[in-house]
């Protein structure tokens, strides 16, 4: 098949490279000149395991090309994916400007029947808006399909090549059949294509993210109770996660959820609901709890230092919003570090992949270090914010030696408190006994 993917970010680039890997011809289109030039040279602008190899293979086999010319992508393709960003507006609703700009461009360039696919996460009713934006600019026939994406940054290629399910929301058979053919190589094993109408598909994506975010906020609330009653959230988590009706995923207490999806998608479903006059009380609480949770680690630090943070130096490990990505959008590290800086502390930080992004976020307000042990040189305490594998078994003797106040704040509960304490360090987790 001939496919265009408009937007070559985390979703568009992965989708394009994966579709090219099964023999399709794919044109990746972006408005960012610099990004397209780098991609043409086989340079990947983001960190995503396995992606570089796939993109380079696609280019070498001449199945994957990149362009800034939307009209070229549209004319040369039968299926056109819209995978541009949908950031939040001031009021929390999804900003559809990029999606509608692309839709207008598609309308102007259409040269025959095409299948247009909303791959971006977009609110209920967007397929109609996209349809109208195209229809007013062309006489050619087309159909708009909703195919929300469920990949996880850090495991995106794997998720795309072996999806747990593919959702196809379409109002005619051509949309259902063509997308099912395109995805067939990825779902041969479990055949999990779920066909539905467009509006249900649009809502499925937001419901999934709101549900996962709710599990996290739920556990963060229970963590607060654990601290009060002297229980350990890690025991509680294992205890409930072993129940097959609950399952073990997304039950981790910590510093709150962040990233480019959960915060914005939770807000966007709340906006949609309020537009339709529906109160989503559970999801409202999910967001409220998360806003509080982002401050929890700083409050623990402030409490430990009795408010005397000024002049202290903190080492921070992990800046991306989660491991295996360099994405720092809505990362809890930003809230924690900015709170420390505002309180007059100095921060020395390290992340295995997000250092370049961090430079853009913090400028020279934070000392960015070469590795995790350089951060603790001259530091008083250590704060772990994202749980990269590299941080799971550190040399605690070295930390005890270098940290002046011998204190560690484990924002993800990855360390065994007793073991850490055996090195003479003070341990602070989330929802665990102090
Ligand atoms: N990142 C994720 O993990 C993830 C997972 C599932 C769904 N999504 C959704 O997918 C969509 C894209 O997310 P992302 O993380 O890939 O975003 P991103 O910001 O990484 O990439 C978006 C790309 O679109 C390009 N773009 C913007 N306007 C354009 C235009 N008019 N023409 C061509 N290109 C344009 C930008 O230059 C950028 O390269 C969002 O709706 C997001 O919610 C993201």
Short mmCIF file of C-alpha atoms and ligand atoms in Angstrom, two decimals:
data_model
loop_
_atom_site.label_atom_id
_atom_site.label_comp_id
_atom_site.label_asym_id
_atom_site.label_seq_id
_atom_site.Cartn_x
_atom_site.Cartn_y
_atom_site.Cartn_z
CA UNK A 1 0.00 0.00 0.00
CA UNK A 2 1.06 3.60 -0.45
CA UNK A 3 0.85 5.41 2.84
CA UNK A 4 1.53 8.97 4.01
CA UNK A 5 2.02 9.78 7.68
CA UNK A 6 1.65 13.47 8.45
CA UNK A 7 3.63 14.41 11.55
CA UNK A 8 6.89 12.56 12.26
CA UNK A 9 6.92 12.75 16.06
CA UNK A 10 6.81 9.85 18.52
CA UNK A 11 3.67 8.38 16.95
CA UNK A 12 4.04 9.33 13.27
CA UNK A 13 7.66 8.25 12.93
CA UNK A 14 7.09 4.91 14.65
CA UNK A 15 3.93 4.23 12.63
CA UNK A 16 5.64 5.20 9.36
CA UNK A 17 8.75 3.11 10.00
CA UNK A 18 6.66 0.09 11.07
CA UNK A 19 4.35 0.28 8.04
CA UNK A 20 7.44 0.53 5.79
CA UNK A 21 8.92 -2.55 7.49
CA UNK A 22 6.05 -4.72 6.20
CA UNK A 23 6.55 -3.67 2.57
CA UNK A 24 4.39 -0.58 2.23
CA UNK A 25 5.73 2.57 0.65
CA UNK A 26 5.58 5.33 3.25
CA UNK A 27 6.09 9.08 2.99
CA UNK A 28 6.63 10.79 6.34
CA UNK A 29 5.65 14.47 6.16
CA UNK A 30 6.43 17.18 8.68
CA UNK A 31 6.46 21.00 8.71
CA UNK A 32 9.73 20.94 10.62
CA UNK A 33 12.45 21.35 7.93
CA UNK A 34 15.27 20.50 10.25
CA UNK A 35 13.59 17.29 11.43
CA UNK A 36 12.95 16.15 7.85
CA UNK A 37 16.55 16.87 6.82
CA UNK A 38 17.86 14.86 9.75
CA UNK A 39 15.47 11.99 9.06
CA UNK A 40 16.56 11.87 5.44
CA UNK A 41 20.11 11.31 6.71
CA UNK A 42 18.80 8.50 8.94
CA UNK A 43 19.18 10.59 12.13
CA UNK A 44 16.41 10.07 14.65
CA UNK A 45 15.45 13.28 16.47
CA UNK A 46 14.03 11.40 19.49
CA UNK A 47 15.22 8.54 21.65
CA UNK A 48 13.11 5.45 21.09
CA UNK A 49 14.63 1.94 21.30
CA UNK A 50 14.75 0.11 17.94
CA UNK A 51 13.49 3.05 15.91
CA UNK A 52 16.77 4.10 14.32
CA UNK A 53 17.40 0.65 12.82
CA UNK A 54 13.88 0.49 11.42
CA UNK A 55 14.07 3.98 9.88
CA UNK A 56 17.48 3.32 8.33
CA UNK A 57 16.28 0.01 6.87
CA UNK A 58 13.22 1.73 5.43
CA UNK A 59 15.38 4.40 3.78
CA UNK A 60 17.88 1.87 2.42
CA UNK A 61 15.14 -0.31 0.93
CA UNK A 62 13.55 2.83 -0.55
CA UNK A 63 10.28 2.14 1.19
CA UNK A 64 10.50 5.12 3.53
CA UNK A 65 10.98 8.71 2.42
CA UNK A 66 10.55 12.04 4.15
CA UNK A 67 9.19 15.31 2.86
CA UNK A 68 8.00 18.73 3.97
CA UNK A 69 5.55 18.74 1.08
CA UNK A 70 2.11 17.67 2.31
CA UNK A 71 0.63 17.77 -1.20
CA UNK A 72 3.29 15.33 -2.44
CA UNK A 73 2.51 12.95 0.43
CA UNK A 74 -1.20 13.14 -0.28
CA UNK A 75 -1.00 12.71 -4.05
CA UNK A 76 1.35 9.72 -3.86
CA UNK A 77 -0.66 7.80 -1.25
CA UNK A 78 -3.87 5.83 -0.85
CA UNK A 79 -4.01 6.05 2.94
CA UNK A 80 -3.08 9.24 4.80
CA UNK A 81 -2.51 9.20 8.54
CA UNK A 82 -2.80 12.43 10.52
CA UNK A 83 -0.36 12.05 13.45
CA UNK A 84 0.35 15.64 14.46
CA UNK A 85 0.28 16.92 18.03
CA UNK A 86 -2.94 17.83 19.85
CA UNK A 87 -1.63 19.84 22.82
CA UNK A 88 -4.00 21.21 25.46
CA UNK A 89 -5.62 24.63 25.10
CA UNK A 90 -5.72 26.94 28.14
CA UNK A 91 -9.08 25.43 29.16
CA UNK A 92 -7.80 21.84 28.88
CA UNK A 93 -9.57 21.04 25.61
CA UNK A 94 -7.49 19.52 22.80
CA UNK A 95 -6.03 22.09 20.41
CA UNK A 96 -7.04 20.82 16.96
CA UNK A 97 -5.28 23.53 15.00
CA UNK A 98 -2.53 21.24 13.62
CA UNK A 99 -5.04 18.50 12.77
CA UNK A 100 -7.33 20.91 10.94
CA UNK A 101 -4.42 22.61 9.13
CA UNK A 102 -3.40 19.21 7.82
CA UNK A 103 -7.02 18.35 6.91
CA UNK A 104 -7.28 21.57 4.88
CA UNK A 105 -3.98 20.77 3.13
CA UNK A 106 -5.23 17.26 2.33
CA UNK A 107 -8.45 18.71 0.93
CA UNK A 108 -6.50 21.04 -1.37
CA UNK A 109 -4.19 18.26 -2.62
CA UNK A 110 -6.65 15.39 -3.06
CA UNK A 111 -6.35 13.80 -6.53
CA UNK A 112 -8.58 10.75 -6.18
CA UNK A 113 -10.28 8.59 -3.54
CA UNK A 114 -8.24 8.40 -0.32
CA UNK A 115 -8.65 7.06 3.17
CA UNK A 116 -7.82 9.71 5.76
CA UNK A 117 -6.98 8.35 9.20
CA UNK A 118 -7.13 10.30 12.46
CA UNK A 119 -4.21 8.74 14.35
CA UNK A 120 -3.69 11.70 16.68
CA UNK A 121 -5.63 11.55 19.95
CA UNK A 122 -8.62 13.72 19.16
CA UNK A 123 -11.92 14.38 20.93
CA UNK A 124 -15.30 13.05 19.92
CA UNK A 125 -16.53 14.86 16.83
CA UNK A 126 -13.10 15.50 15.29
CA UNK A 127 -13.63 13.09 12.39
CA UNK A 128 -16.63 15.24 11.40
CA UNK A 129 -14.52 18.41 11.61
CA UNK A 130 -11.79 16.80 9.51
CA UNK A 131 -14.41 15.61 7.00
CA UNK A 132 -15.84 19.12 6.67
CA UNK A 133 -12.40 20.72 6.35
CA UNK A 134 -11.57 18.38 3.46
CA UNK A 135 -15.00 18.35 1.80
CA UNK A 136 -15.13 22.12 1.40
CA UNK A 137 -11.86 21.97 -0.58
CA UNK A 138 -12.33 19.06 -2.97
CA UNK A 139 -14.81 17.23 -5.18
CA UNK A 140 -12.96 13.93 -4.84
CA UNK A 141 -14.45 11.17 -2.70
CA UNK A 142 -12.74 10.23 0.56
CA UNK A 143 -13.53 8.68 3.92
CA UNK A 144 -12.27 9.58 7.39
CA UNK A 145 -11.36 6.78 9.80
CA UNK A 146 -10.47 6.96 13.51
CA UNK A 147 -7.53 4.74 14.45
CA UNK A 148 -6.26 5.88 17.85
CA UNK A 149 -2.77 4.86 18.86
CA UNK A 150 -1.92 3.00 22.07
CA UNK A 151 1.88 2.72 21.84
CA UNK A 152 3.97 3.54 24.91
CA UNK A 153 7.01 5.74 24.60
CA UNK A 154 10.07 3.69 25.50
CA UNK A 155 8.54 0.55 23.95
CA UNK A 156 6.84 2.17 20.99
CA UNK A 157 8.25 0.04 18.16
CA UNK A 158 7.45 -3.18 19.95
CA UNK A 159 3.94 -1.97 20.81
CA UNK A 160 3.30 -1.00 17.21
CA UNK A 161 4.63 -4.23 15.72
CA UNK A 162 2.80 -6.39 18.28
CA UNK A 163 -0.26 -4.42 19.33
CA UNK A 164 -2.58 -5.85 21.98
CA UNK A 165 -5.40 -4.54 19.84
CA UNK A 166 -6.00 -2.24 16.91
CA UNK A 167 -9.07 -0.04 17.03
CA UNK A 168 -10.65 0.89 13.72
CA UNK A 169 -13.54 3.33 13.87
CA UNK A 170 -15.13 3.82 10.47
CA UNK A 171 -18.53 4.52 9.03
CA UNK A 172 -17.99 2.62 5.79
CA UNK A 173 -16.55 -0.73 4.73
CA UNK A 174 -13.70 0.72 2.69
CA UNK A 175 -12.24 2.30 5.82
CA UNK A 176 -12.61 -0.90 7.88
CA UNK A 177 -11.25 -3.20 5.17
CA UNK A 178 -8.27 -1.12 4.07
CA UNK A 179 -6.99 -0.49 7.59
CA UNK A 180 -7.51 -4.12 8.55
CA UNK A 181 -5.34 -5.11 5.54
CA UNK A 182 -2.66 -2.61 6.51
CA UNK A 183 -2.52 -3.88 10.11
CA UNK A 184 -2.85 -7.56 9.26
CA UNK A 185 0.90 -8.36 9.47
CA UNK A 186 0.99 -7.01 13.03
CA UNK A 187 -2.00 -8.90 14.39
CA UNK A 188 -1.54 -12.32 12.76
CA UNK A 189 -1.00 -13.98 16.14
CA UNK A 190 -3.98 -12.79 18.15
CA UNK A 191 -6.09 -11.09 15.48
CA UNK A 192 -7.19 -8.34 17.79
CA UNK A 193 -8.72 -5.84 15.44
CA UNK A 194 -11.75 -4.24 16.99
CA UNK A 195 -14.09 -2.60 14.52
CA UNK A 196 -16.47 0.08 15.71
CA UNK A 197 -18.05 3.38 14.75
CA UNK A 198 -15.94 6.54 14.59
CA UNK A 199 -17.25 8.23 17.74
CA UNK A 200 -16.74 5.12 19.89
CA UNK A 201 -13.16 4.84 18.60
CA UNK A 202 -12.47 8.48 19.44
CA UNK A 203 -13.82 7.99 22.95
CA UNK A 204 -12.01 4.67 23.52
CA UNK A 205 -8.60 6.34 23.50
CA UNK A 206 -9.51 8.95 26.09
CA UNK A 207 -11.26 6.37 28.24
CA UNK A 208 -8.17 4.14 28.23
CA UNK A 209 -5.85 6.95 29.29
CA UNK A 210 -8.27 8.29 31.90
CA UNK A 211 -8.64 4.79 33.33
CA UNK A 212 -4.88 4.21 33.56
CA UNK A 213 -4.40 7.64 35.13
CA UNK A 214 -7.15 6.79 37.62
CA UNK A 215 -5.33 3.63 38.71
CA UNK A 216 -2.23 5.71 39.41
CA UNK A 217 -4.10 8.38 41.37
CA UNK A 218 -6.00 5.69 43.25
CA UNK A 219 -2.76 4.10 44.41
CA UNK A 220 -1.27 7.48 45.27
CA UNK A 221 -4.25 8.13 47.55
CA UNK A 222 -3.84 4.75 49.21
CA UNK A 223 -0.12 5.57 49.62
CA UNK A 224 -1.09 8.63 51.66
CA UNK A 225 -3.19 6.39 53.89
CA UNK A 226 -0.32 3.88 54.16
CA UNK A 227 1.98 6.58 55.53
CA UNK A 228 -0.57 7.52 58.19
CA UNK A 229 -1.37 4.01 59.35
CA UNK A 230 2.17 2.64 59.10
CA UNK A 231 1.55 0.30 56.14
CA UNK A 232 3.78 -0.13 53.08
CA UNK A 233 2.16 0.63 49.71
CA UNK A 234 4.53 -1.84 48.02
CA UNK A 235 3.06 -4.72 50.04
CA UNK A 236 -0.46 -3.47 49.36
CA UNK A 237 0.32 -3.15 45.64
CA UNK A 238 1.60 -6.72 45.40
CA UNK A 239 -1.30 -7.94 47.47
CA UNK A 240 -3.96 -6.50 45.19
CA UNK A 241 -2.06 -6.81 41.90
CA UNK A 242 -1.98 -10.60 42.22
CA UNK A 243 -5.77 -10.63 41.89
CA UNK A 244 -6.44 -11.40 38.21
CA UNK A 245 -9.49 -9.12 38.31
CA UNK A 246 -7.18 -6.22 39.18
CA UNK A 247 -3.86 -7.15 37.54
CA UNK A 248 -0.41 -5.77 38.38
CA UNK A 249 -0.02 -2.91 35.87
CA UNK A 250 -0.32 0.79 36.66
CA UNK A 251 -0.51 0.28 40.41
CA UNK A 252 2.69 2.12 41.27
CA UNK A 253 2.58 4.96 43.77
CA UNK A 254 5.08 7.70 43.05
CA UNK A 255 5.51 11.34 42.16
CA UNK A 256 2.36 11.54 40.02
CA UNK A 257 1.78 10.84 36.35
CA UNK A 258 3.20 13.12 33.66
CA UNK A 259 4.10 12.89 29.99
CA UNK A 260 2.56 14.14 26.81
CA UNK A 261 -0.59 12.02 27.07
CA UNK A 262 -2.16 11.36 30.49
CA UNK A 263 -2.33 14.96 31.77
CA UNK A 264 -3.68 16.35 28.51
CA UNK A 265 -6.03 13.47 27.75
CA UNK A 266 -7.53 13.52 31.26
CA UNK A 267 -8.18 17.25 30.88
CA UNK A 268 -9.57 16.82 27.37
CA UNK A 269 -12.11 14.13 28.32
CA UNK A 270 -13.24 16.37 31.19
CA UNK A 271 -13.75 19.22 28.73
CA UNK A 272 -15.68 17.01 26.32
CA UNK A 273 -17.89 15.79 29.16
CA UNK A 274 -18.60 19.30 30.38
CA UNK A 275 -19.49 20.39 26.82
CA UNK A 276 -22.08 17.62 26.80
CA UNK A 277 -23.30 18.47 30.32
CA UNK A 278 -21.89 15.34 31.99
CA UNK A 279 -19.93 15.36 35.28
CA UNK A 280 -17.07 12.84 35.28
CA UNK A 281 -16.51 12.92 39.02
CA UNK A 282 -14.01 10.06 39.23
CA UNK A 283 -11.82 11.52 36.49
CA UNK A 284 -12.01 14.97 38.08
CA UNK A 285 -10.71 13.43 41.30
CA UNK A 286 -7.97 11.62 39.37
CA UNK A 287 -6.66 14.93 38.11
CA UNK A 288 -6.98 16.64 41.51
CA UNK A 289 -5.08 13.85 43.26
CA UNK A 290 -2.34 13.99 40.65
CA UNK A 291 -1.87 17.73 41.02
CA UNK A 292 -1.33 17.16 44.74
CA UNK A 293 0.94 14.17 44.16
CA UNK A 294 3.37 16.14 41.99
CA UNK A 295 4.11 18.24 45.09
CA UNK A 296 4.47 15.31 47.49
CA UNK A 297 8.19 14.71 47.01
CA UNK A 298 9.08 18.37 47.48
CA UNK A 299 6.89 18.48 50.61
CA UNK A 300 8.72 15.45 52.00
CA UNK A 301 12.05 17.14 51.36
CA UNK A 302 10.85 20.42 52.89
CA UNK A 303 9.55 18.50 55.92
CA UNK A 304 12.82 16.61 56.37
CA UNK A 305 14.79 19.86 56.24
CA UNK A 306 12.26 21.65 58.41
CA UNK A 307 11.85 24.22 55.64
CA UNK A 308 15.62 24.93 55.58
CA UNK A 309 16.25 24.01 51.96
CA UNK A 310 18.00 27.25 51.05
CA UNK A 311 21.67 26.71 50.26
CA UNK A 312 21.30 22.91 50.09
CA UNK A 313 22.35 20.99 46.99
CA UNK A 314 20.20 18.17 45.64
CA UNK A 315 21.23 15.49 43.17
CA UNK A 316 18.34 14.47 40.92
CA UNK A 317 18.32 11.17 39.00
CA UNK A 318 15.93 10.76 36.08
CA UNK A 319 14.46 13.74 34.22
CA UNK A 320 12.30 12.20 31.48
CA UNK A 321 8.68 11.62 32.47
CA UNK A 322 9.40 7.88 32.55
CA UNK A 323 12.31 5.57 31.69
CA UNK A 324 13.40 4.68 28.13
CA UNK A 325 12.36 8.00 26.61
CA UNK A 326 13.86 11.48 26.34
CA UNK A 327 10.38 13.04 26.51
CA UNK A 328 10.12 15.62 29.30
CA UNK A 329 6.66 16.96 28.48
CA UNK A 330 4.80 17.42 31.81
CA UNK A 331 7.58 15.49 33.56
CA UNK A 332 7.29 15.42 37.38
CA UNK A 333 11.03 16.21 37.49
CA UNK A 334 10.23 19.74 36.26
CA UNK A 335 7.82 20.40 39.16
CA UNK A 336 10.22 18.97 41.75
CA UNK A 337 13.32 20.74 40.43
CA UNK A 338 11.57 24.08 40.01
CA UNK A 339 10.23 23.83 43.59
CA UNK A 340 13.75 23.11 44.90
CA UNK A 341 15.20 26.02 42.92
CA UNK A 342 12.43 28.36 44.10
CA UNK A 343 13.21 27.38 47.69
CA UNK A 344 16.83 28.46 47.16
CA UNK A 345 18.44 25.05 46.62
CA UNK A 346 20.96 24.08 43.97
CA UNK A 347 20.29 21.12 41.71
CA UNK A 348 22.70 18.74 39.98
CA UNK A 349 20.90 16.39 37.62
CA UNK A 350 21.40 13.44 35.30
CA UNK A 351 19.25 11.42 32.91
CA UNK A 352 20.48 8.59 30.63
CA UNK A 353 18.79 10.05 27.51
CA UNK A 354 17.07 13.37 28.23
CA UNK A 355 20.08 15.62 28.81
CA UNK A 356 19.69 17.59 25.60
CA UNK A 357 15.98 18.11 26.21
CA UNK A 358 16.75 19.05 29.84
CA UNK A 359 19.17 21.73 28.67
CA UNK A 360 16.29 23.32 26.79
CA UNK A 361 13.98 23.06 29.80
CA UNK A 362 16.29 24.26 32.58
CA UNK A 363 18.92 26.33 30.75
CA UNK A 364 21.76 26.95 33.17
CA UNK A 365 19.59 26.98 36.31
CA UNK A 366 20.53 23.32 36.89
CA UNK A 367 23.99 21.71 36.74
CA UNK A 368 23.66 18.86 34.25
CA UNK A 369 26.18 16.10 34.99
CA UNK A 370 27.87 13.38 32.95
CA UNK A 371 26.59 10.49 35.03
CA UNK A 372 24.67 9.64 38.19
CA UNK A 373 27.71 9.63 40.48
CA UNK A 374 28.89 13.04 39.31
CA UNK A 375 25.53 14.47 40.46
CA UNK A 376 26.16 13.39 44.06
CA UNK A 377 29.56 15.08 44.26
CA UNK A 378 29.07 17.97 46.67
CA UNK A 379 25.35 17.19 47.05
CA UNK A 380 23.51 16.96 50.36
CA UNK A 381 20.75 14.56 49.33
CA UNK A 382 19.59 12.49 46.36
CA UNK A 383 16.14 12.56 44.76
CA UNK A 384 15.19 9.76 42.36
CA UNK A 385 12.44 10.91 40.01
CA UNK A 386 12.29 8.44 37.08
CA UNK A 387 13.13 4.79 37.49
CA UNK A 388 15.62 4.08 34.71
CA UNK A 389 17.13 0.58 35.00
CA UNK A 390 20.55 2.20 35.43
CA UNK A 391 19.46 3.48 38.84
CA UNK A 392 18.01 0.29 40.26
CA UNK A 393 21.12 -1.10 41.94
CA UNK A 394 23.40 1.83 42.68
CA UNK A 395 26.54 1.73 44.80
CA UNK A 396 24.92 2.82 48.07
CA UNK A 397 28.28 2.86 49.87
CA UNK A 398 29.46 5.48 47.39
CA UNK A 399 26.26 7.46 47.86
CA UNK A 400 26.62 7.34 51.65
CA UNK A 401 30.17 8.53 51.25
CA UNK A 402 29.34 11.44 48.97
CA UNK A 403 25.97 12.75 50.20
CA UNK A 404 26.65 15.23 53.00
CA UNK A 405 23.26 14.66 54.67
CA UNK A 406 23.13 10.96 53.78
CA UNK A 407 19.50 11.21 52.65
CA UNK A 408 17.79 9.63 49.65
CA UNK A 409 14.27 10.41 48.42
CA UNK A 410 12.99 7.56 46.29
CA UNK A 411 10.15 8.99 44.21
CA UNK A 412 9.38 5.60 42.60
CA UNK A 413 9.86 3.16 45.47
CA UNK A 414 12.53 1.24 43.54
CA UNK A 415 14.87 0.65 46.46
CA UNK A 416 14.55 -1.60 49.49
CA UNK A 417 14.35 0.79 52.46
CA UNK A 418 16.05 -1.63 54.89
CA UNK A 419 18.95 -2.25 52.54
CA UNK A 420 19.43 1.47 51.88
CA UNK A 421 19.36 2.18 55.60
CA UNK A 422 22.02 -0.47 56.19
CA UNK A 423 24.49 1.94 54.54
CA UNK A 424 23.69 4.64 57.08
CA UNK A 425 21.45 6.52 54.64
CA UNK A 426 18.05 7.94 55.55
CA UNK A 427 15.38 6.57 53.19
CA UNK A 428 12.18 8.37 52.15
CA UNK A 429 9.78 6.68 49.72
CA UNK A 430 6.15 7.22 48.81
CA UNK A 431 3.62 5.44 51.00
CA UNK A 432 6.27 3.65 53.04
CA UNK A 433 7.36 3.80 56.65
CA UNK A 434 9.95 6.50 57.34
N1 LIG B 1 3.59 10.20 22.38
C1 LIG B 1 2.82 9.17 22.70
O1 LIG B 1 3.19 8.29 23.48
C2 LIG B 1 1.44 9.02 22.12
C3 LIG B 1 0.78 7.80 22.22
C4 LIG B 1 -0.50 7.68 21.65
C5 LIG B 1 -1.08 8.77 21.02
N2 LIG B 1 -0.41 9.95 20.96
C6 LIG B 1 -1.07 11.07 20.26
O2 LIG B 1 -0.51 11.17 18.96
C7 LIG B 1 -0.43 12.54 18.55
C8 LIG B 1 1.00 12.90 18.21
O3 LIG B 1 1.77 12.77 19.39
P1 LIG B 1 3.38 12.79 19.36
O4 LIG B 1 3.82 12.50 20.74
O5 LIG B 1 3.84 11.95 18.22
O6 LIG B 1 3.63 14.34 19.03
P2 LIG B 1 5.00 15.04 18.64
O7 LIG B 1 4.90 16.42 19.16
O8 LIG B 1 6.15 14.17 19.01
O9 LIG B 1 4.96 15.08 17.03
C9 LIG B 1 4.05 15.85 16.29
C10 LIG B 1 4.72 16.20 14.96
O10 LIG B 1 3.75 16.83 14.13
C11 LIG B 1 4.43 17.83 13.38
N3 LIG B 1 3.45 18.80 12.87
C12 LIG B 1 2.74 19.75 13.53
N4 LIG B 1 1.94 20.43 12.69
C13 LIG B 1 2.13 19.87 11.46
C14 LIG B 1 1.60 20.14 10.18
N5 LIG B 1 0.68 21.09 9.98
N6 LIG B 1 2.03 19.39 9.13
C15 LIG B 1 2.94 18.42 9.32
N7 LIG B 1 3.51 18.13 10.51
C16 LIG B 1 3.09 18.86 11.57
C17 LIG B 1 5.40 18.44 14.39
O11 LIG B 1 6.43 19.15 13.75
C18 LIG B 1 5.89 17.17 15.09
O12 LIG B 1 7.03 16.63 14.46
C19 LIG B 1 -1.02 13.34 19.72
O13 LIG B 1 -2.39 13.55 19.48
C20 LIG B 1 -0.84 12.43 20.90
O14 LIG B 1 -1.77 12.65 21.92
C21 LIG B 1 0.84 10.10 21.47
#
